[in-house]
mmCIF file of C-alpha atoms in Angstrom:
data_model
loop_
_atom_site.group_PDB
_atom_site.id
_atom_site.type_symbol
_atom_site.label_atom_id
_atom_site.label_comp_id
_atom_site.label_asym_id
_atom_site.label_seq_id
_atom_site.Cartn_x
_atom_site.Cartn_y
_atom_site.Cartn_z
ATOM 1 C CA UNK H 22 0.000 0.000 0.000
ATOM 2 C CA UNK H 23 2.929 2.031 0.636
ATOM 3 C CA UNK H 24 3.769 2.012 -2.907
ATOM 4 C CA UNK H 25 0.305 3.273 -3.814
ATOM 5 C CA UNK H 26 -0.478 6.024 -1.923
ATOM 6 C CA UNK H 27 -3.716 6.309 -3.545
ATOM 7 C CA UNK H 28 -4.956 3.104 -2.093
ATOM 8 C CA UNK H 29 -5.848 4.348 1.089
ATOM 9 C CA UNK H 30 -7.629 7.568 0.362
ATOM 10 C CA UNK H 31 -9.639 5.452 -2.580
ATOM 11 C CA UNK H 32 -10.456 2.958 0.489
ATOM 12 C CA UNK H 33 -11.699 5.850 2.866
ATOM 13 C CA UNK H 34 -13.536 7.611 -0.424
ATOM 14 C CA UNK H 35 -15.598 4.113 -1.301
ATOM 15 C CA UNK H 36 -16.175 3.482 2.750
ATOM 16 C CA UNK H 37 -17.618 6.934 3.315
ATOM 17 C CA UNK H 38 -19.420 6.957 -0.206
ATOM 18 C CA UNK H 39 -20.679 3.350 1.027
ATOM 19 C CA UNK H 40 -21.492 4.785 4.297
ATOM 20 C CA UNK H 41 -23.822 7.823 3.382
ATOM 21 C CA UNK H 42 -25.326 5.900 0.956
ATOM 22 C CA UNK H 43 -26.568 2.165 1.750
ATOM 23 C CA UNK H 44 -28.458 2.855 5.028
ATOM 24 C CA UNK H 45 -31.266 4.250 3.314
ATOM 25 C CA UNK H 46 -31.654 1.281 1.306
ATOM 26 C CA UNK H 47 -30.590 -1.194 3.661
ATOM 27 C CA UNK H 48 -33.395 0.027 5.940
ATOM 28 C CA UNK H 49 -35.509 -1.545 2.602
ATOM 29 C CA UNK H 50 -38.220 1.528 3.112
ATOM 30 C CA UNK H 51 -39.084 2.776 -0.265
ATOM 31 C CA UNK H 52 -39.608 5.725 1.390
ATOM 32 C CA UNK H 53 -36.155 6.638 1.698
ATOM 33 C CA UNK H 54 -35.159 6.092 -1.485
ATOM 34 C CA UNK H 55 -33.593 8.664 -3.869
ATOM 35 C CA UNK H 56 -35.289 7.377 -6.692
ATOM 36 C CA UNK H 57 -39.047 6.740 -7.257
ATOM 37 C CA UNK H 58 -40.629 3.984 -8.160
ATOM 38 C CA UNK H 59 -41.780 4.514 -11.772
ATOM 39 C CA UNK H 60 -45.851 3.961 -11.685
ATOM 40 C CA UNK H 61 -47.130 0.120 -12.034
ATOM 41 C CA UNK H 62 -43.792 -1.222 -11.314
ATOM 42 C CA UNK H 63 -43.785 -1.875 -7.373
ATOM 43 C CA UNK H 64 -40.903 -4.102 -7.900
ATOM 44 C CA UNK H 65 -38.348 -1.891 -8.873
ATOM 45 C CA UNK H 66 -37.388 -0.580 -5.882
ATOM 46 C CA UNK H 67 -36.235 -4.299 -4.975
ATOM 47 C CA UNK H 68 -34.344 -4.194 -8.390
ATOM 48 C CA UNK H 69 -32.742 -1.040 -7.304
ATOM 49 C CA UNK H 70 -31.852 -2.576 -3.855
ATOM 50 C CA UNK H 71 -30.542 -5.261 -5.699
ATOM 51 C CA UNK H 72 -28.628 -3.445 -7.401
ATOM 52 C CA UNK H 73 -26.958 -1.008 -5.400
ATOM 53 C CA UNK H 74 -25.926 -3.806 -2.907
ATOM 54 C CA UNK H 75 -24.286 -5.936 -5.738
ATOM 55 C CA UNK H 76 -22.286 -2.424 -6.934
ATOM 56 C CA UNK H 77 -21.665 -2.310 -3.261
ATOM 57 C CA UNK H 78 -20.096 -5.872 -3.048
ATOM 58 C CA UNK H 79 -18.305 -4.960 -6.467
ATOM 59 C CA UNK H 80 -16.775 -1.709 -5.125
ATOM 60 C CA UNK H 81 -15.203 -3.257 -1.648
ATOM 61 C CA UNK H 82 -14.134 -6.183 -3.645
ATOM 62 C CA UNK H 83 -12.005 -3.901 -6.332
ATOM 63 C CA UNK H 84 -10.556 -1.859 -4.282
ATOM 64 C CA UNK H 85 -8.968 -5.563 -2.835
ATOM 65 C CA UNK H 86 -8.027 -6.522 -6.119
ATOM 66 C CA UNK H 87 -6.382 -3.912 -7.373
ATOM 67 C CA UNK H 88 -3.802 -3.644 -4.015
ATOM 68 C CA UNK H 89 -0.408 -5.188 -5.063
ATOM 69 C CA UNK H 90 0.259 -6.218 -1.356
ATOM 70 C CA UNK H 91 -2.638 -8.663 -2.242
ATOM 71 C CA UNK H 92 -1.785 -9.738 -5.708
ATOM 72 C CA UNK H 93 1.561 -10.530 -4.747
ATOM 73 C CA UNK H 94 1.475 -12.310 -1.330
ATOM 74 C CA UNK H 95 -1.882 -14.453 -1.652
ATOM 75 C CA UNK H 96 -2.606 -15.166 -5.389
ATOM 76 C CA UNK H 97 -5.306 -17.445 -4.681
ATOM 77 C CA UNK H 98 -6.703 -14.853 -2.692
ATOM 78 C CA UNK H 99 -6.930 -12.491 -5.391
ATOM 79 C CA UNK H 100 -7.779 -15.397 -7.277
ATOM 80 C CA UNK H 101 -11.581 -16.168 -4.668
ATOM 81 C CA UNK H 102 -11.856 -12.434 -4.564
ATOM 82 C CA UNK H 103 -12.426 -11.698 -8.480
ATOM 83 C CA UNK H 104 -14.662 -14.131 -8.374
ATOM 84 C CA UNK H 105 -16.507 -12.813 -5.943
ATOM 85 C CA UNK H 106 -16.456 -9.262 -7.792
ATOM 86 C CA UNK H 107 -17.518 -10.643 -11.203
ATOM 87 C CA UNK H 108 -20.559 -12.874 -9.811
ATOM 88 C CA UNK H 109 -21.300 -11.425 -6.597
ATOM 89 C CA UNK H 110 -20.727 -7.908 -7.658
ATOM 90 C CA UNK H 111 -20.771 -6.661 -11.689
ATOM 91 C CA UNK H 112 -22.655 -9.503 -13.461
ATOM 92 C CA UNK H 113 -25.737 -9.364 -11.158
ATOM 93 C CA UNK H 114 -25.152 -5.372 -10.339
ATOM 94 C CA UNK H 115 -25.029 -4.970 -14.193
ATOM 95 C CA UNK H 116 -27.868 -7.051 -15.459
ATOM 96 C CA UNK H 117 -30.241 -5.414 -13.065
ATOM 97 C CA UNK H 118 -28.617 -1.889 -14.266
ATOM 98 C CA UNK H 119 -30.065 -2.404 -17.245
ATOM 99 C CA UNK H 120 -33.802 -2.431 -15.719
ATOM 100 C CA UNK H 121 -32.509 0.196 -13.319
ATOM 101 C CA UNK H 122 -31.808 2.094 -16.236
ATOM 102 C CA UNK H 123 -34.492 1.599 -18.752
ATOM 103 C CA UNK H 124 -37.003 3.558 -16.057
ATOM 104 C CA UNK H 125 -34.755 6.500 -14.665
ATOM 105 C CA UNK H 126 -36.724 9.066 -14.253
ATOM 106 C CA UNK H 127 -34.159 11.913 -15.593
ATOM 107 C CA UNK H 128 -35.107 11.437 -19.178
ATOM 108 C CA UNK H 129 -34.050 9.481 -22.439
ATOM 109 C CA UNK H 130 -30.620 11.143 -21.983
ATOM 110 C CA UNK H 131 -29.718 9.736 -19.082
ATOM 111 C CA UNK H 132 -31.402 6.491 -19.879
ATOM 112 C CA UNK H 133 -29.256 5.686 -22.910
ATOM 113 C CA UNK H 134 -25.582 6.734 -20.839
ATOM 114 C CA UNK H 135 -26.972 4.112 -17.917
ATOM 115 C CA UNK H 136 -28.192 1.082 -20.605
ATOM 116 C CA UNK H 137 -24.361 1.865 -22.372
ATOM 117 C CA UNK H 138 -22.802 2.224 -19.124
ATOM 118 C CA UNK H 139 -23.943 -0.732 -17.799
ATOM 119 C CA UNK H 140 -23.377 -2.613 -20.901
ATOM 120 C CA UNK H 141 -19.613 -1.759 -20.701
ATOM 121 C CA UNK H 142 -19.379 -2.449 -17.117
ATOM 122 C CA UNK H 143 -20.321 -6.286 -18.313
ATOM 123 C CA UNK H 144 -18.095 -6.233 -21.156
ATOM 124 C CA UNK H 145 -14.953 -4.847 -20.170
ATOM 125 C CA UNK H 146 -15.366 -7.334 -16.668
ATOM 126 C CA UNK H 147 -16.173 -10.060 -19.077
ATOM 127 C CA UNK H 148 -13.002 -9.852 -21.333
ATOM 128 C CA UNK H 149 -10.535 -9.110 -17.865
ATOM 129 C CA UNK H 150 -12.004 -12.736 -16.842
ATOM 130 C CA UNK H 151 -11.633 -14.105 -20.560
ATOM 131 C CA UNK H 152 -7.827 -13.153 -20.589
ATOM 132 C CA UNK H 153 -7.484 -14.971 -16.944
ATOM 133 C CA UNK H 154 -8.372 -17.846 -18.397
ATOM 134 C CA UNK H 155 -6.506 -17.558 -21.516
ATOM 135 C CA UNK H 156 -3.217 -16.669 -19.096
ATOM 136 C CA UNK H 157 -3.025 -13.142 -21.015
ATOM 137 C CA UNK H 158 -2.211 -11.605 -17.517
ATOM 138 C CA UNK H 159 -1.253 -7.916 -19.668
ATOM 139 C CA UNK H 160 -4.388 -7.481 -21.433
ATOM 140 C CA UNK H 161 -6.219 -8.834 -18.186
ATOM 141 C CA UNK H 162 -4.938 -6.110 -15.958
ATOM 142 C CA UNK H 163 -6.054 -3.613 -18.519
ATOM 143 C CA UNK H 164 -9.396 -4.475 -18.529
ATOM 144 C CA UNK H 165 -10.159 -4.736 -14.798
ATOM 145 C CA UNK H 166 -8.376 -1.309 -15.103
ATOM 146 C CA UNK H 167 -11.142 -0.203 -17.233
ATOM 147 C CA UNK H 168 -14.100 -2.340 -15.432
ATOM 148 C CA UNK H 169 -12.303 -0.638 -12.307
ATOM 149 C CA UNK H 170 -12.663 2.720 -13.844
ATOM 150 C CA UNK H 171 -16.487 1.905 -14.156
ATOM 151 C CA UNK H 172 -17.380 0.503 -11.058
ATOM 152 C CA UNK H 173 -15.914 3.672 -9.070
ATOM 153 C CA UNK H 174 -17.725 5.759 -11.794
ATOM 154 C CA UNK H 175 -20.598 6.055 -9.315
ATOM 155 C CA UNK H 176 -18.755 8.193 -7.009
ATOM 156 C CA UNK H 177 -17.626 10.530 -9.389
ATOM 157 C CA UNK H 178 -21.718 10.563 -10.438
ATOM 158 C CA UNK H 179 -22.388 11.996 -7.523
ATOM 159 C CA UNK H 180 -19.946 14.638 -7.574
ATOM 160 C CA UNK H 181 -20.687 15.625 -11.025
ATOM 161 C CA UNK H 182 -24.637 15.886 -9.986
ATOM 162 C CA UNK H 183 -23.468 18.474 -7.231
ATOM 163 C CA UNK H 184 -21.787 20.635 -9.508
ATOM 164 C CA UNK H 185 -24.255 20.888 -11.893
ATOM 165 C CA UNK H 186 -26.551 21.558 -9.162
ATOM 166 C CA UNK H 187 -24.610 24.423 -7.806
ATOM 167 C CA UNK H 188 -24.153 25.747 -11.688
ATOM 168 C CA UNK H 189 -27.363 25.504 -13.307
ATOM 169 C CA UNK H 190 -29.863 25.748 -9.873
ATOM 170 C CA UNK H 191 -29.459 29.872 -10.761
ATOM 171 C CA UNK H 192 -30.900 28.837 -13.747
ATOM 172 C CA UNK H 193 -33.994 27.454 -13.573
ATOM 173 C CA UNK H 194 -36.086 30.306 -14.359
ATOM 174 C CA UNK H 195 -34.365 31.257 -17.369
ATOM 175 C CA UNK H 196 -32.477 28.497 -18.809
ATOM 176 C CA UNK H 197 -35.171 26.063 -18.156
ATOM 177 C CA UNK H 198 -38.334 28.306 -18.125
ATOM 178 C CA UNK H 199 -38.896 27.414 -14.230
ATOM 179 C CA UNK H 200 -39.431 23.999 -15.173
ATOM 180 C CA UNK H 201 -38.126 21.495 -11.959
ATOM 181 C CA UNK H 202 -38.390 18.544 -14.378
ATOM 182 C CA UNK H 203 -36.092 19.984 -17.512
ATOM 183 C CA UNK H 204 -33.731 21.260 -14.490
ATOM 184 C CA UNK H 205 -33.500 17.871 -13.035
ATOM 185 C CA UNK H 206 -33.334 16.308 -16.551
ATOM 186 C CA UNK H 207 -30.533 18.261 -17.302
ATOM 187 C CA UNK H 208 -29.108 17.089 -14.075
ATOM 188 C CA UNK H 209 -29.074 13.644 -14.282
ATOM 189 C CA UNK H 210 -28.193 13.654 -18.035
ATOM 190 C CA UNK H 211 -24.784 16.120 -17.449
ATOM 191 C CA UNK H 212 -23.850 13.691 -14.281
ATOM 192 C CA UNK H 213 -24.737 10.371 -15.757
ATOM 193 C CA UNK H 214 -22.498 10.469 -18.642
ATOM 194 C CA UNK H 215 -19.635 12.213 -17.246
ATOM 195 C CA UNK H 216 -19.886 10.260 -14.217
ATOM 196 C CA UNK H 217 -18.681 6.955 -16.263
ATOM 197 C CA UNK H 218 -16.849 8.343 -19.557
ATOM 198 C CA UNK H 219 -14.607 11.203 -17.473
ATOM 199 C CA UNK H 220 -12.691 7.733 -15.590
ATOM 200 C CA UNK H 221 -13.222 5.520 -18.697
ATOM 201 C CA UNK H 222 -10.859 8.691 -20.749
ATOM 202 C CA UNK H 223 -8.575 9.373 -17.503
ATOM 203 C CA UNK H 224 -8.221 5.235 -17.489
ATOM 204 C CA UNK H 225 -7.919 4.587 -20.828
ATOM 205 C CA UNK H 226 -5.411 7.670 -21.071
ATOM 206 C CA UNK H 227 -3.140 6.055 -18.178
ATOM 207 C CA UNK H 228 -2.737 2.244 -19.748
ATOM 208 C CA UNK H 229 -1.936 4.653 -23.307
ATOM 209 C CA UNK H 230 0.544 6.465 -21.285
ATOM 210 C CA UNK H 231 1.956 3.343 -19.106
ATOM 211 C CA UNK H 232 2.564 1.181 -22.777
ATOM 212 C CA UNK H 233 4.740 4.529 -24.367
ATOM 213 C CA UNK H 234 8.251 3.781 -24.727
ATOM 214 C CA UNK H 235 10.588 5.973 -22.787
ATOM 215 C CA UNK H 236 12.042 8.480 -25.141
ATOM 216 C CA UNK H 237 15.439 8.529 -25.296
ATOM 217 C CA UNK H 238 17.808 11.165 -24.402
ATOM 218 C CA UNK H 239 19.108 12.894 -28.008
ATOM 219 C CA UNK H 240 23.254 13.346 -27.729
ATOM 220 C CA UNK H 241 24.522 16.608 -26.992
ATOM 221 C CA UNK H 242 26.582 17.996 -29.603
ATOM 222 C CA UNK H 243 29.479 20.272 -28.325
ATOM 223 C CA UNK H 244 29.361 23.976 -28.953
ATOM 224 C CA UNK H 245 32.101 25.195 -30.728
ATOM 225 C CA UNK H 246 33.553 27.679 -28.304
#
């Protein structure tokens, strides 16, 4: 961890992110929940429960897989824990995205970035377990670097949808004619895609940057004096 300073503030991020957010649905009162029920569809608030405590399971679990401590001293630990993260954590999480999704109530907008988002989320998790198994251990670690990017894009949802509130909330009676629905529309569109393609770009701009050879050093030539 040493080596990574990063780890631990990412740890204390997802545990106070985790923290603020599960008791609500933990307490399984729809009530509490920051996202209605869409009408004739009582069970989706036990999809959405579903769903958030699978993302949950998938967020503790990466943040485990991706510490080298734990790679390097107990492989078949890191082994039992990806499996945990793939079936316990993005395959059911994502599925049930999907339905999640499909009936946000902040628009078609933000219903087409959650159906793509979650449709990468399964991808890019199933080809890091399709390289395990072919012993392609390179092209494995860069897609759990991507699936990683999109699990913790959640987080960085949230922040987004508190800027934009602070931004465009001045602007409701003129940008959006007064209009709470267009404002929170606008909302949920602006945070749910740059929630998931902002880490997917910083991500995919890292493993670009990490495969670069190092330049090498041009030769001085003397100055004639």
């Amino acid at each position: 961890m040493f080596r990574r300073p990063w780890m631990a503030p990412l740890a204390l991020v997802v545990l106070a992110f985790l923290a603020l957010s599960l008791p609500g649905y933990l307490s399984l009162d729809p009530s509490r929940s920051r996202l209605p029920s869409p009408p004739g569809f009582p069970a989706y608030y036990w999809i959405l429960v579903s769903h958030i405590i699978f993302g949950s399971i998938a967020m503790i679990t990466c943040c485990l897989q991706i510490w080298p401590w734990l790679r390097q001293r107990n492989l078949a630990l890191h082994r039992r824990l990806g499996r945990v993260y793939v079936f316990a954590g993005v395959l059911p999480a994502g599925l049930l995205g999907f339905v999640v999704g499909v009936n946000t109530p902040f628009g078609p907008v933000a219903m087409a970035s959650h159906v793509i988002l979650s449709a990468l989320w399964l991808g890019t998790t199933a080809m890091g377990v399709i390289t395990a198994r072919g012993r392609r251990m390179v092209e494995h670690r860069r897609w759990m670097v991507r699936s990683f990017a999109l699990t913790m894009s959640i987080i960085t949802n949230r922040l987004w949808s508190a800027l934009a509130v602070t931004v465009l909330e001045p602007r409701i009676a003129t940008t959006f004619g007064g209009s709470e629905i267009a404002f929170m529309h606008a909302i949920g569109s602006l945070s749910s895609w740059l929630g998931w393609t902002v880490p997917l770009l910083i991500a995919q701009w890292w493993l670009d940057r990490d495969r670069r050879p190092a330049r090498r050093r041009a030769p001085k030539i003397a100055q004639p004096a």
